[in-house]
Every structure is written in structure tokens, then in C-alpha cells.
Coordinates of C-alpha atoms and ligand atoms in Angstrom, one line a residue:
M1 CA -28.6 -3.4 -7.4
T2 CA -26.6 -0.3 -8.2
D3 CA -24.2 0.2 -11.1
K4 CA -21.5 1.8 -9.0
L5 CA -18.6 -0.4 -7.9
I6 CA -17.2 0.7 -4.5
I7 CA -13.4 0.7 -4.3
F8 CA -12.2 -0.2 -0.8
D9 CA -8.4 0.2 -0.5
T10 CA -6.6 -1.8 2.1
T11 CA -3.0 -0.9 1.3
L12 CA -2.6 0.5 4.8
R13 CA -4.0 -2.5 6.5
D14 CA -3.8 -5.8 4.6
G15 CA -1.0 -4.4 2.3
E16 CA 1.0 -3.4 5.4
Q17 CA 0.8 -7.0 6.6
S18 CA 3.4 -8.0 4.0
P19 CA 6.6 -8.8 5.8
G20 CA 8.7 -5.7 5.6
A21 CA 6.0 -3.3 4.4
S22 CA 5.3 -1.8 7.7
M23 CA 5.0 2.0 7.5
T24 CA 5.3 4.9 10.0
R25 CA 2.3 7.0 10.9
E26 CA 3.6 9.9 8.7
E27 CA 4.1 7.5 5.7
K28 CA 0.6 6.2 6.2
V29 CA -0.9 9.6 6.3
R30 CA 0.9 10.6 3.1
I31 CA -0.4 7.5 1.4
A32 CA -4.0 8.1 2.7
R33 CA -3.9 11.6 1.2
Q34 CA -2.9 10.1 -2.1
L35 CA -5.7 7.6 -1.9
E36 CA -8.1 10.4 -1.3
R37 CA -6.8 12.2 -4.4
L38 CA -7.3 8.9 -6.2
R39 CA -10.9 9.1 -4.9
V40 CA -11.1 5.7 -3.4
D41 CA -14.4 5.2 -1.7
V42 CA -13.1 3.6 1.5
I43 CA -9.6 3.7 3.0
E44 CA -8.9 0.9 5.4
A45 CA -6.4 2.9 7.5
G46 CA -5.3 0.1 9.8
F47 CA -6.2 -2.2 12.7
A48 CA -6.5 0.2 15.6
A49 CA -6.4 -2.4 18.4
A50 CA -3.2 -4.0 17.0
S51 CA -0.8 -1.6 18.7
N52 CA -0.6 2.0 19.9
G53 CA 1.2 2.9 16.7
D54 CA -1.7 1.5 14.6
F55 CA -4.2 3.3 16.7
E56 CA -2.5 6.6 16.3
A57 CA -2.1 6.0 12.5
V58 CA -5.8 5.4 12.2
R59 CA -6.6 8.4 14.3
A60 CA -4.3 10.7 12.3
I61 CA -5.8 9.5 9.0
A62 CA -9.4 9.8 10.4
G63 CA -8.5 13.4 11.3
Q64 CA -7.2 14.4 7.9
I65 CA -9.3 12.6 5.3
K66 CA -12.5 14.3 4.3
E67 CA -13.6 12.8 1.0
S68 CA -13.2 9.0 1.5
T69 CA -14.7 6.9 4.3
V70 CA -12.0 5.9 6.8
C71 CA -12.2 2.4 8.1
S72 CA -10.5 0.4 10.9
L73 CA -10.4 -3.4 11.1
A74 CA -11.4 -5.0 14.4
R75 CA -11.7 -8.6 15.5
A76 CA -15.1 -9.6 16.6
N77 CA -14.8 -8.6 20.2
D78 CA -15.9 -5.5 22.2
R79 CA -12.4 -4.3 23.0
D80 CA -11.2 -4.2 19.4
I81 CA -14.4 -2.6 18.2
S82 CA -14.2 0.1 20.9
R83 CA -10.6 0.9 20.0
A84 CA -11.6 1.1 16.3
A85 CA -14.5 3.5 17.2
E86 CA -12.2 5.6 19.4
A87 CA -9.6 5.9 16.7
L88 CA -12.2 6.8 14.1
A89 CA -14.0 9.4 16.3
G90 CA -12.6 12.4 14.3
A91 CA -13.5 11.1 10.8
A92 CA -15.9 12.9 8.5
R93 CA -17.1 9.4 7.4
S94 CA -16.2 6.3 9.3
R95 CA -16.6 2.5 9.1
I96 CA -15.9 -0.3 11.5
H97 CA -14.8 -3.5 9.8
T98 CA -15.2 -6.5 12.1
F99 CA -14.3 -10.1 11.2
I100 CA -14.3 -13.6 12.5
A101 CA -13.3 -16.8 10.7
T102 CA -16.2 -19.1 9.6
S103 CA -14.4 -22.0 7.8
P104 CA -14.4 -25.4 9.7
L105 CA -10.6 -25.4 9.7
H106 CA -10.2 -21.9 11.2
M107 CA -13.0 -22.4 13.7
E108 CA -11.7 -25.7 15.0
K109 CA -8.0 -25.3 14.8
K110 CA -7.4 -21.5 15.2
L111 CA -10.4 -20.2 17.2
R112 CA -11.2 -23.5 19.0
M113 CA -14.8 -22.4 18.9
S114 CA -17.9 -24.3 17.8
P115 CA -19.9 -23.0 14.8
E116 CA -22.7 -21.9 17.1
E117 CA -20.2 -19.9 19.3
V118 CA -18.8 -18.2 16.2
L119 CA -22.3 -17.3 15.0
E120 CA -23.2 -15.8 18.4
Q121 CA -19.9 -13.9 18.6
A122 CA -20.4 -12.5 15.1
R123 CA -24.0 -11.4 16.0
L124 CA -23.1 -9.8 19.3
S125 CA -20.1 -8.0 17.8
V126 CA -22.1 -6.4 15.0
R127 CA -24.7 -5.4 17.4
F128 CA -22.1 -3.8 19.6
A129 CA -20.4 -2.1 16.7
R130 CA -23.7 -0.8 15.2
N131 CA -24.2 1.2 18.4
L132 CA -21.0 3.0 17.8
C133 CA -21.0 3.6 14.1
G134 CA -23.7 3.6 11.3
D135 CA -21.5 2.0 8.7
I136 CA -20.5 -1.6 9.7
E137 CA -18.7 -4.1 7.5
F138 CA -18.7 -7.8 8.5
S139 CA -16.1 -10.2 7.0
A140 CA -16.3 -13.9 7.3
E141 CA -12.6 -14.7 7.3
D142 CA -11.7 -17.7 5.1
G143 CA -15.3 -17.3 3.9
Y144 CA -14.6 -19.0 0.6
R145 CA -13.6 -22.3 2.4
S146 CA -16.7 -22.1 4.7
E147 CA -19.7 -24.3 4.5
L148 CA -22.3 -22.5 2.5
D149 CA -25.4 -23.1 4.7
F150 CA -23.5 -22.1 7.9
L151 CA -22.1 -19.0 6.2
A152 CA -25.6 -18.0 5.0
R153 CA -26.8 -18.3 8.7
V154 CA -24.0 -16.1 9.9
V155 CA -24.5 -13.5 7.2
E156 CA -28.3 -13.4 7.7
A157 CA -27.7 -12.8 11.4
V158 CA -25.2 -10.0 11.0
I159 CA -27.3 -8.2 8.5
A160 CA -30.3 -8.4 10.9
E161 CA -28.0 -6.8 13.5
G162 CA -27.2 -3.9 11.1
A163 CA -24.2 -4.9 9.1
T164 CA -24.2 -2.7 6.0
T165 CA -21.5 -4.4 4.0
I166 CA -20.9 -8.2 3.8
N167 CA -17.4 -9.2 2.7
I168 CA -16.6 -12.8 1.7
P169 CA -12.8 -13.1 1.6
D170 CA -10.8 -15.7 -0.2
T171 CA -8.3 -15.4 2.6
V172 CA -5.8 -18.0 1.3
G173 CA -6.1 -17.3 -2.4
Y174 CA -7.6 -20.7 -3.1
A175 CA -10.5 -19.7 -5.4
I176 CA -11.0 -20.1 -9.1
P177 CA -12.9 -17.2 -10.8
E178 CA -16.0 -19.1 -12.0
L179 CA -16.3 -21.1 -8.7
Y180 CA -15.8 -18.0 -6.5
G181 CA -18.4 -16.0 -8.6
N182 CA -20.9 -18.8 -8.2
F183 CA -20.2 -19.1 -4.5
I184 CA -21.0 -15.4 -3.9
R185 CA -24.1 -15.7 -6.1
Q186 CA -25.4 -18.8 -4.3
L187 CA -24.7 -17.3 -0.9
R188 CA -26.6 -14.2 -1.8
E189 CA -29.5 -16.3 -3.0
K190 CA -29.5 -18.3 0.3
V191 CA -29.6 -15.2 2.5
P192 CA -33.1 -13.9 2.8
N193 CA -32.1 -10.3 3.8
S194 CA -29.2 -10.2 1.3
D195 CA -30.6 -7.0 -0.4
K196 CA -30.1 -5.1 2.9
A197 CA -26.3 -5.0 2.5
I198 CA -23.7 -4.3 -0.1
W199 CA -21.7 -7.5 -1.0
S200 CA -18.0 -7.3 -1.2
V201 CA -15.1 -9.4 -2.4
H202 CA -11.6 -9.7 -0.9
C203 CA -9.2 -12.0 -2.8
H204 CA -5.6 -13.0 -2.1
N205 CA -3.2 -13.7 -4.9
D206 CA -1.6 -17.1 -3.9
L207 CA -2.5 -18.6 -7.3
G208 CA -2.2 -15.4 -9.2
M209 CA -6.0 -15.0 -9.6
A210 CA -6.9 -12.3 -7.1
V211 CA -8.0 -9.8 -9.8
A212 CA -9.8 -12.4 -11.9
N213 CA -11.6 -13.8 -8.8
S214 CA -12.6 -10.4 -7.7
L215 CA -14.0 -9.5 -11.1
A216 CA -15.9 -12.9 -11.2
G217 CA -17.3 -12.0 -7.7
V218 CA -18.6 -8.8 -9.3
K219 CA -19.8 -10.1 -12.6
I220 CA -21.2 -13.5 -11.6
G221 CA -21.7 -13.0 -7.8
G222 CA -23.2 -9.5 -8.0
A223 CA -20.7 -8.0 -5.5
R224 CA -20.6 -4.2 -5.6
Q225 CA -17.4 -3.6 -3.5
V226 CA -13.9 -4.8 -4.3
E227 CA -11.2 -4.8 -1.7
C228 CA -7.8 -4.2 -3.2
T229 CA -4.4 -2.6 -2.7
I230 CA -2.0 -0.4 -4.7
N231 CA 0.4 -2.5 -6.6
G232 CA -1.4 -5.6 -5.2
L233 CA 0.7 -5.3 -2.0
G234 CA -0.3 -7.7 0.7
E235 CA 0.4 -10.9 2.7
R236 CA 2.3 -13.6 0.9
A237 CA 1.6 -13.2 -2.9
G238 CA -0.5 -10.1 -2.1
N239 CA -4.1 -8.8 -2.6
C240 CA -6.2 -7.9 -5.6
S241 CA -4.4 -5.0 -7.3
L242 CA -6.4 -1.8 -7.3
E243 CA -5.0 -0.5 -10.6
E244 CA -5.8 -3.7 -12.5
V245 CA -9.3 -4.1 -11.2
V246 CA -10.2 -0.4 -11.8
M247 CA -8.7 -0.4 -15.3
A248 CA -10.4 -3.7 -16.2
V249 CA -13.8 -2.3 -15.2
K250 CA -13.2 1.0 -16.9
T251 CA -11.7 -0.4 -20.1
R252 CA -14.3 -3.2 -20.4
R253 CA -17.3 -1.1 -19.4
D254 CA -19.1 -2.7 -22.3
Y255 CA -18.9 -6.0 -20.3
F256 CA -19.2 -5.0 -16.7
G257 CA -21.6 -2.0 -17.1
L258 CA -20.3 -0.5 -13.9
D259 CA -18.9 2.9 -12.9
V260 CA -16.0 3.5 -10.6
G261 CA -15.3 6.9 -9.0
I262 CA -11.5 6.6 -9.3
D263 CA -9.5 9.5 -10.7
T264 CA -7.3 7.2 -12.8
S265 CA -4.7 9.9 -13.5
Q266 CA -3.6 9.4 -9.9
I267 CA -2.9 5.7 -10.3
V268 CA 0.8 5.9 -11.2
P269 CA 1.6 8.6 -8.6
A270 CA -0.1 6.3 -6.0
S271 CA 1.9 3.3 -7.2
R272 CA 5.2 5.2 -7.0
L273 CA 4.4 6.5 -3.6
V274 CA 3.6 3.0 -2.2
S275 CA 6.6 1.4 -3.9
Q276 CA 9.0 4.1 -2.6
T277 CA 7.5 4.0 0.9
T278 CA 7.6 0.3 1.3
G279 CA 10.6 -0.5 -0.9
F280 CA 8.4 -3.1 -2.7
V281 CA 9.6 -2.5 -6.3
V282 CA 7.1 -2.8 -9.1
Q283 CA 8.0 -5.4 -11.6
P284 CA 8.6 -3.8 -15.1
N285 CA 5.9 -6.0 -16.8
K286 CA 3.3 -5.3 -14.1
A287 CA -0.1 -4.4 -15.8
V288 CA -0.9 -0.6 -15.8
V289 CA 1.9 0.6 -13.4
G290 CA 5.0 -1.4 -14.6
A291 CA 7.7 0.6 -16.4
N292 CA 7.1 -1.4 -19.6
A293 CA 3.3 -1.4 -19.4
F294 CA 3.1 1.1 -22.3
A295 CA 6.5 0.5 -23.9
H296 CA 6.5 -0.9 -27.4
A297 CA 9.8 -2.4 -28.3
S298 CA 9.1 -4.4 -31.4
G299 CA 9.3 -2.6 -34.7
I300 CA 5.9 -3.9 -35.9
H301 CA 4.2 -2.7 -32.7
Q302 CA 6.0 0.7 -32.8
D303 CA 5.0 1.2 -36.4
G304 CA 1.4 0.2 -35.6
V305 CA 1.1 2.5 -32.7
L306 CA 2.5 5.4 -34.7
K307 CA -0.1 4.8 -37.4
A308 CA -3.1 4.3 -35.1
R309 CA -2.6 4.1 -31.4
D310 CA -5.3 1.6 -30.7
T311 CA -3.6 -1.0 -32.9
Y312 CA -1.7 -2.1 -29.8
E313 CA -2.9 0.1 -26.9
I314 CA -6.2 -0.6 -25.1
M315 CA -5.6 2.2 -22.5
R316 CA -3.8 5.5 -22.7
A317 CA -0.7 5.9 -20.6
E318 CA -1.6 9.5 -19.7
D319 CA -5.0 8.3 -18.4
V320 CA -3.4 6.3 -15.6
G321 CA -0.9 9.1 -14.8
W322 CA 2.2 8.2 -16.8
A323 CA 4.1 11.4 -17.5
A324 CA 6.9 9.5 -19.3
N325 CA 10.3 11.0 -18.3
K326 CA 9.3 14.5 -19.0
L327 CA 12.1 17.0 -18.6
V328 CA 10.5 19.7 -16.4
L329 CA 12.9 21.8 -14.4
G330 CA 16.5 22.8 -14.2
K331 CA 19.1 24.5 -12.1
L332 CA 17.6 28.0 -12.7
S333 CA 14.0 27.1 -11.9
G334 CA 12.6 29.0 -9.0
R335 CA 10.6 28.0 -6.0
N336 CA 7.3 28.9 -7.7
A337 CA 8.0 26.8 -10.7
F338 CA 8.9 24.0 -8.4
K339 CA 5.7 24.4 -6.4
Q340 CA 3.6 24.6 -9.5
R341 CA 5.1 21.4 -10.9
L342 CA 4.4 19.6 -7.6
Q343 CA 0.8 20.7 -7.8
E344 CA 0.6 19.5 -11.4
L345 CA 2.0 16.1 -10.3
G346 CA -0.6 16.0 -7.5
V347 CA 2.2 15.7 -5.0
D348 CA 1.1 16.9 -1.6
V349 CA 3.5 18.9 0.6
A350 CA 2.1 19.3 4.1
S351 CA 3.5 22.7 5.0
E352 CA 5.6 25.7 3.8
A353 CA 8.5 24.3 5.8
D354 CA 8.2 20.9 3.9
L355 CA 8.1 22.8 0.6
N356 CA 11.2 24.8 1.5
A357 CA 13.0 21.6 2.5
A358 CA 12.0 19.9 -0.7
F359 CA 13.1 22.9 -2.7
A360 CA 16.5 23.0 -1.0
R361 CA 16.9 19.3 -2.0
F362 CA 15.8 20.1 -5.5
K363 CA 18.5 22.9 -5.8
D364 CA 21.1 20.5 -4.4
L365 CA 20.1 17.8 -6.9
A366 CA 20.0 20.3 -9.8
D367 CA 23.6 21.2 -9.0
R368 CA 24.6 17.6 -9.4
K369 CA 22.3 16.4 -12.2
S370 CA 21.7 18.5 -15.3
E371 CA 18.2 17.2 -16.1
I372 CA 15.5 16.8 -13.5
F373 CA 12.5 14.6 -14.4
D374 CA 9.1 14.3 -12.8
E375 CA 10.3 11.0 -11.2
D376 CA 13.2 12.8 -9.6
I377 CA 10.8 15.4 -8.1
I378 CA 8.5 12.8 -6.7
A379 CA 11.5 10.9 -5.2
L380 CA 13.0 14.0 -3.6
V381 CA 9.7 15.0 -2.0
G382 CA 9.6 11.5 -0.5
D383 CA 13.1 12.0 0.7
S384 CA 12.3 15.4 2.3
A385 CA 9.2 13.9 4.0
R386 CA 11.3 11.1 5.3
A387 CA 13.9 13.6 6.6
A388 CA 11.2 15.5 8.4
E389 CA 10.3 12.4 10.4
P390 CA 12.0 12.0 13.8
D391 CA 14.5 9.3 12.8
H392 CA 16.9 8.1 15.4
Y393 CA 19.7 7.7 12.9
R394 CA 20.2 10.2 10.1
F395 CA 22.7 10.6 7.3
V396 CA 24.8 13.8 7.2
S397 CA 27.7 13.2 4.8
L398 CA 30.0 10.6 3.3
S399 CA 33.4 10.4 1.8
Q400 CA 34.8 7.3 0.4
H401 CA 37.8 6.2 -1.5
S402 CA 38.1 3.2 -3.8
E403 CA 40.8 2.3 -6.3
T404 CA 41.5 -0.9 -8.3
G405 CA 43.6 -3.2 -6.2
E406 CA 42.9 -1.4 -2.9
R407 CA 40.4 -2.0 -0.2
P408 CA 37.7 0.7 -0.3
Q409 CA 37.5 3.1 2.7
A410 CA 34.4 5.0 3.9
R411 CA 34.0 7.8 6.4
V412 CA 30.4 8.6 7.3
V413 CA 29.0 11.4 9.4
L414 CA 25.7 10.6 10.9
M415 CA 23.3 11.8 13.6
V416 CA 22.5 9.4 16.4
G417 CA 19.7 10.6 18.5
G418 CA 20.6 14.2 17.8
E419 CA 24.3 13.8 18.3
E420 CA 26.8 14.0 15.4
V421 CA 29.1 10.9 15.1
V422 CA 31.9 10.2 12.7
V423 CA 32.6 6.5 11.8
E424 CA 35.1 4.9 9.4
S425 CA 35.7 1.4 8.0
D426 CA 37.0 -0.4 5.0
G427 CA 35.1 -3.1 3.2
N428 CA 34.8 -5.4 0.1
G429 CA 33.3 -2.5 -1.9
P430 CA 32.2 1.1 -1.3
V431 CA 28.7 0.1 -0.1
D432 CA 30.1 -2.6 2.2
A433 CA 32.7 -0.2 3.7
T434 CA 29.9 2.4 4.3
L435 CA 27.6 -0.1 6.0
K436 CA 30.4 -1.5 8.1
A437 CA 31.3 2.0 9.2
I438 CA 27.7 2.6 10.3
E439 CA 27.5 -0.8 12.0
S440 CA 30.7 0.0 13.9
K441 CA 28.6 2.6 15.8
V442 CA 25.1 1.2 15.7
Q443 CA 25.9 -2.5 16.2
S444 CA 22.4 -3.6 15.3
G445 CA 23.3 -7.1 14.4
A446 CA 20.4 -7.1 11.9
E447 CA 20.4 -9.6 9.1
M448 CA 20.1 -8.0 5.6
V449 CA 17.4 -9.8 3.6
L450 CA 17.2 -7.5 0.6
Y451 CA 19.4 -4.9 -1.0
S452 CA 18.1 -3.4 -4.2
V453 CA 19.2 -0.5 -6.4
N454 CA 16.9 1.0 -9.0
A455 CA 17.3 3.9 -11.4
I456 CA 14.5 6.4 -10.7
T457 CA 14.5 7.6 -14.3
S458 CA 15.5 5.2 -17.0
G459 CA 17.9 5.6 -19.9
S460 CA 20.9 7.4 -18.4
T461 CA 23.7 6.9 -15.9
E462 CA 22.8 10.4 -14.7
S463 CA 19.7 9.0 -13.1
Q464 CA 19.2 9.0 -9.3
G465 CA 19.6 5.7 -7.6
E466 CA 16.9 4.5 -5.3
V467 CA 18.1 2.0 -2.8
T468 CA 16.0 -0.3 -0.6
F469 CA 17.3 -2.3 2.4
R470 CA 15.2 -4.9 4.1
L471 CA 16.6 -5.8 7.6
Q472 CA 15.5 -8.6 9.9
L473 CA 16.1 -8.7 13.6
G474 CA 14.4 -10.8 16.2
G475 CA 11.5 -11.7 14.0
R476 CA 10.9 -8.1 12.9
I477 CA 11.4 -7.1 9.3
V478 CA 11.7 -3.4 8.2
N479 CA 12.4 -1.6 5.0
G480 CA 14.5 1.5 4.5
V481 CA 14.5 3.5 1.3
G482 CA 16.9 6.3 0.2
S483 CA 17.6 8.1 -3.0
D484 CA 20.6 10.1 -4.4
P485 CA 22.5 10.4 -7.6
D486 CA 25.4 8.7 -5.7
I487 CA 24.2 5.1 -5.0
V488 CA 26.6 4.8 -2.1
V489 CA 25.0 7.8 -0.4
A490 CA 21.5 6.4 -1.3
S491 CA 22.6 3.1 0.3
A492 CA 23.7 4.9 3.5
K493 CA 20.4 6.8 3.7
A494 CA 18.4 3.7 3.1
Y495 CA 20.3 1.7 5.7
L496 CA 20.0 4.4 8.3
S497 CA 16.2 4.7 7.6
A498 CA 15.8 0.9 8.1
L499 CA 17.9 1.1 11.3
S500 CA 15.7 3.9 12.6
K501 CA 12.6 1.8 12.1
L502 CA 14.2 -1.1 14.0
H503 CA 15.1 1.3 16.7
A504 CA 11.4 2.6 16.9
G505 CA 10.5 -1.1 17.7
V506 CA 6.7 -1.0 17.3
E507 CA 5.0 -4.3 18.3
R508 CA 1.6 -5.3 17.1
V509 CA -1.0 -8.1 17.1
P510 CA -1.3 -9.8 13.7
A511 CA -4.8 -9.3 12.1
Q512 CA -5.3 -12.9 11.2
G513 CA -3.9 -14.2 14.4
Ligands
KIV601 O1 -8.0 -12.0 4.0 C1 -8.8 -11.8 4.9 O2 -9.6 -12.7 5.3 C2 -8.8 -10.5 5.6 C3 -9.9 -10.2 6.5 C4 -9.4 -9.8 7.9 C5 -10.8 -9.3 5.9 O3 -7.9 -9.7 5.4
ZN602 ZN1 -6.9 -10.2 3.5

């Protein structure tokens, strides 16, 4: 057994399955590049057979990522597996991840297949996949609620067919750490050829134990791969959080005795990027990446930390990429200084044109905001990248008037499919008037399920506002994010971005369907 723990990131596949977290291809590529900088071992880029959009996203990521293995999910059938192989064809290193449910409940009610049929389908699918790719992961969906002897037969059969990684998901987040760890251990003991594959854990967070269960799967069960997502993004209550599992194994190396290849200084930038892209805000008290994770408010703690840091700190903020509100650039800073700071922050700008667009936004921001922090720069690069995408609706300008005792008025200039349109409305407040003006043209009829405003940098009203809208229409949920020092403008940008995603209307097959 090795002492390396493989980090398999599924932010772009399982994470994206959270309602409202769907991402465009460009957004996925941007996140994949950050995951590569983070040095994750495997990037699950998507589920190629789910839709043409998913296929293209996997293909684009496979074409750009050189250091990490790129993986696509596929149900255990020849069509899904062929689509995955096709999408991964350009990858430097690729993996096909095929799965079928093995619990009595899923086999009987969902698949309507007998256990013997499931076993045969698993075997044939891995055989088929192995002819297309040398690196095959097999997942027994709802594995933790499966019958141990049956699961052992399935796993033995797929290893014999050439599966190189065996993943045992706790699909519904039902496990308890000790029980899950023992389950993995017993299963490995029952499978005669268990040493021919790497064992993997994949835990959902329904009872808040995804990280604990994954770590027990490693420590007690002997798993050497953990499947996880940035910020714990994922279906329902989410997946095992990458940052927590990585920092637990690193900080408690004395206990786990394992190495991880992650560049931890890229954790906070990755967390920010995923949160800004999906609009899933990170709670302030979230371990490692929450805004308060390294803040000491009580006098006793502050005093202790000033005297000796390790009195109250078990990790160093800078080791996970916190640059803590550092004032970096101002109005007079030039393009080179801006470019250098982006490089220091590990922010990737795809082309000179993107750099120029981001620099123009920086100058515009510096005219309106005297102090520019690292967080502002990260946000405005995200904004320029969003602006470079072919959105159907795009913000141009806004003027609005509000006065105590009067109904606010808004006038918005926007581009609709390349054509400039001017719209006006009044409303209950400036944001309401702005949205009503936009809706008077777009007439989406979408239901607003979330409107959130966050300050990008803390501690001052000068901060940029970052707005997220989550809209629902006909069973689809999309997020739009926008940032600006003026929160009404940020709201208009976010709303138009969400409407553009609705307009793009991509349909897909659910992974656990
Ligand atoms: O939770 C789960 O079972 C999954 C599998 C498809 C790996 O995400
Ligand atoms: Zn899952």
C-alpha cells in the first residue's frame, strides 16, 4: 500500500450537480486550470454523455490540462463509455469513470434489474471501457448501502476485467465514520484481487460527516483516493470538501502518515473562483476557506497569537493562500504591475486580449475606488472573463434616481443578442426598478430563488459588491454573478448573466438518474 493519497476533484461533475451550480464551458475550463495549479491528481471534468454541452466541456478541459489526469463519468453502458472516451481523446492523461448502483434499493426500484444482471453489466462495461482507456475507475453507486458479499463479487469481477480504481460511494450521506471505515476494510478483505486496484472513497454530506467518513475510509479502510469538491460543493448538502480533507491529512500527518501532492497555497484562490463562478457563497465560519477561519476576535486569543502563533493556530493562513486584504495597486499602477500581481496571485488570463480587458476594468475600478485589494483583482478578472463569453444579454450602463418619499426610477442600457436596447421602469427600490426595467424587455417570467449581496473586501463601504441571482424557470435553475462598487449595477450584471444562462437553455441527463 502506498503512502500517497490521491486527490480526485469532482467539483466540475458532482459539484455541478447542485441545483443552480451549472457552469458554462468557459467557466469549467477556468476552474480546471485552477485545479491543475492546485495540483489535484484527477479532475473529473464532467459527464460527457449527459449533453452536448457537457461533452464539449470535457473535451475542452481534456485539450488544455497537462498535469492532472482528466476524467469523465459514464453510466455502465457502451454508449456513455464511448462518449467519454471520445471527449477525452485529446487528454495527456485520461480516465473513464463508469458506475452502476449495487444496493438492493437502487437495483430493484431504480434500475429494475436483478443483482446478477447488474453484476454482468458492470463486468461488460469495464471490459468495454478497458479497451478504450488504460485507466478505469469503477463506482458502485450507493455502495455503502449494498450487501457486502454481493458488492465483493461485483468488485472482484470488475478488477478482473481491468478496473484500476474501485470507488465505494456513500451516495446518500448515510454513513458514520467508524462504520464506513470498517465497511471499506471488510470489503477489501473479502475481495481476493483487492491489491490490484486503488481503493477510493466518495462521501456525501447529508449528515455533515462527509469529511470524517472519507478520512475514516482512508485510515480504517485503507483507501488511497478521496473524491472531493472545492468548498464541499455538491448535490443536496454537498460532497467531501477538498480543502478540509487535504488540510486534515497535512496538519495531522503524525496520525495519517500520508502525503498529498496539493499546492495548498492555491486553496483559497480555488475556493474564491468556485464561489464566484457558481454564486455559492462560502459561510464565514467554514473551515480553512471561510472569511473567519483565521480571524481571532477575542482579546485572549489575540494576545495569545501575538505572543506565540501556535497558541491558537494549527495552520498558517498564508499556507492555504490567504493574502488578507493586502493593498496592492492604485490608480497609477501600470499594465505590467497589474500583470505581475495577477501572476503572483496565480490568476490565469487566457490571452493578451483578456489581459487588456481586465486591465481596462481595473483602471475603471481604480477611478472609482481609491484602494484596490487582491480580492478586487480576482473579482474583476472573473468579471472580464464573464464579459468575454458570448452572453445573449449584456449590461452596458445604468442611471437611476431614488429620493425619500418618491418611487425609484431606473434606465438601463443593455445589449440583447448584439443589439442595444434602452429600457426604463420604476420599482419599490433601486434594484427592483432596475430588474423591472430589464424584465420589461426580456419577459423571462423566471422566479427569483436567491438574491445575495456580499462585500468582496471586508471592513469598508468602499468595497465592491458581489451579487448573485438564482433564477428558476420550467424546472431549470441558473446562477448569475456580477460585481461592481455600485450594488445596483452589480445586480443588473448578475441578473443579465443569469438570464443569458437561461437563454442558452442547455439540457442534460442527470448522473444519478
Ligand atoms: O454519489 C455517487 O454515488 C456518485 C457516483 C456517480 C460516483 O456521484
Ligand atoms: Zn456523488
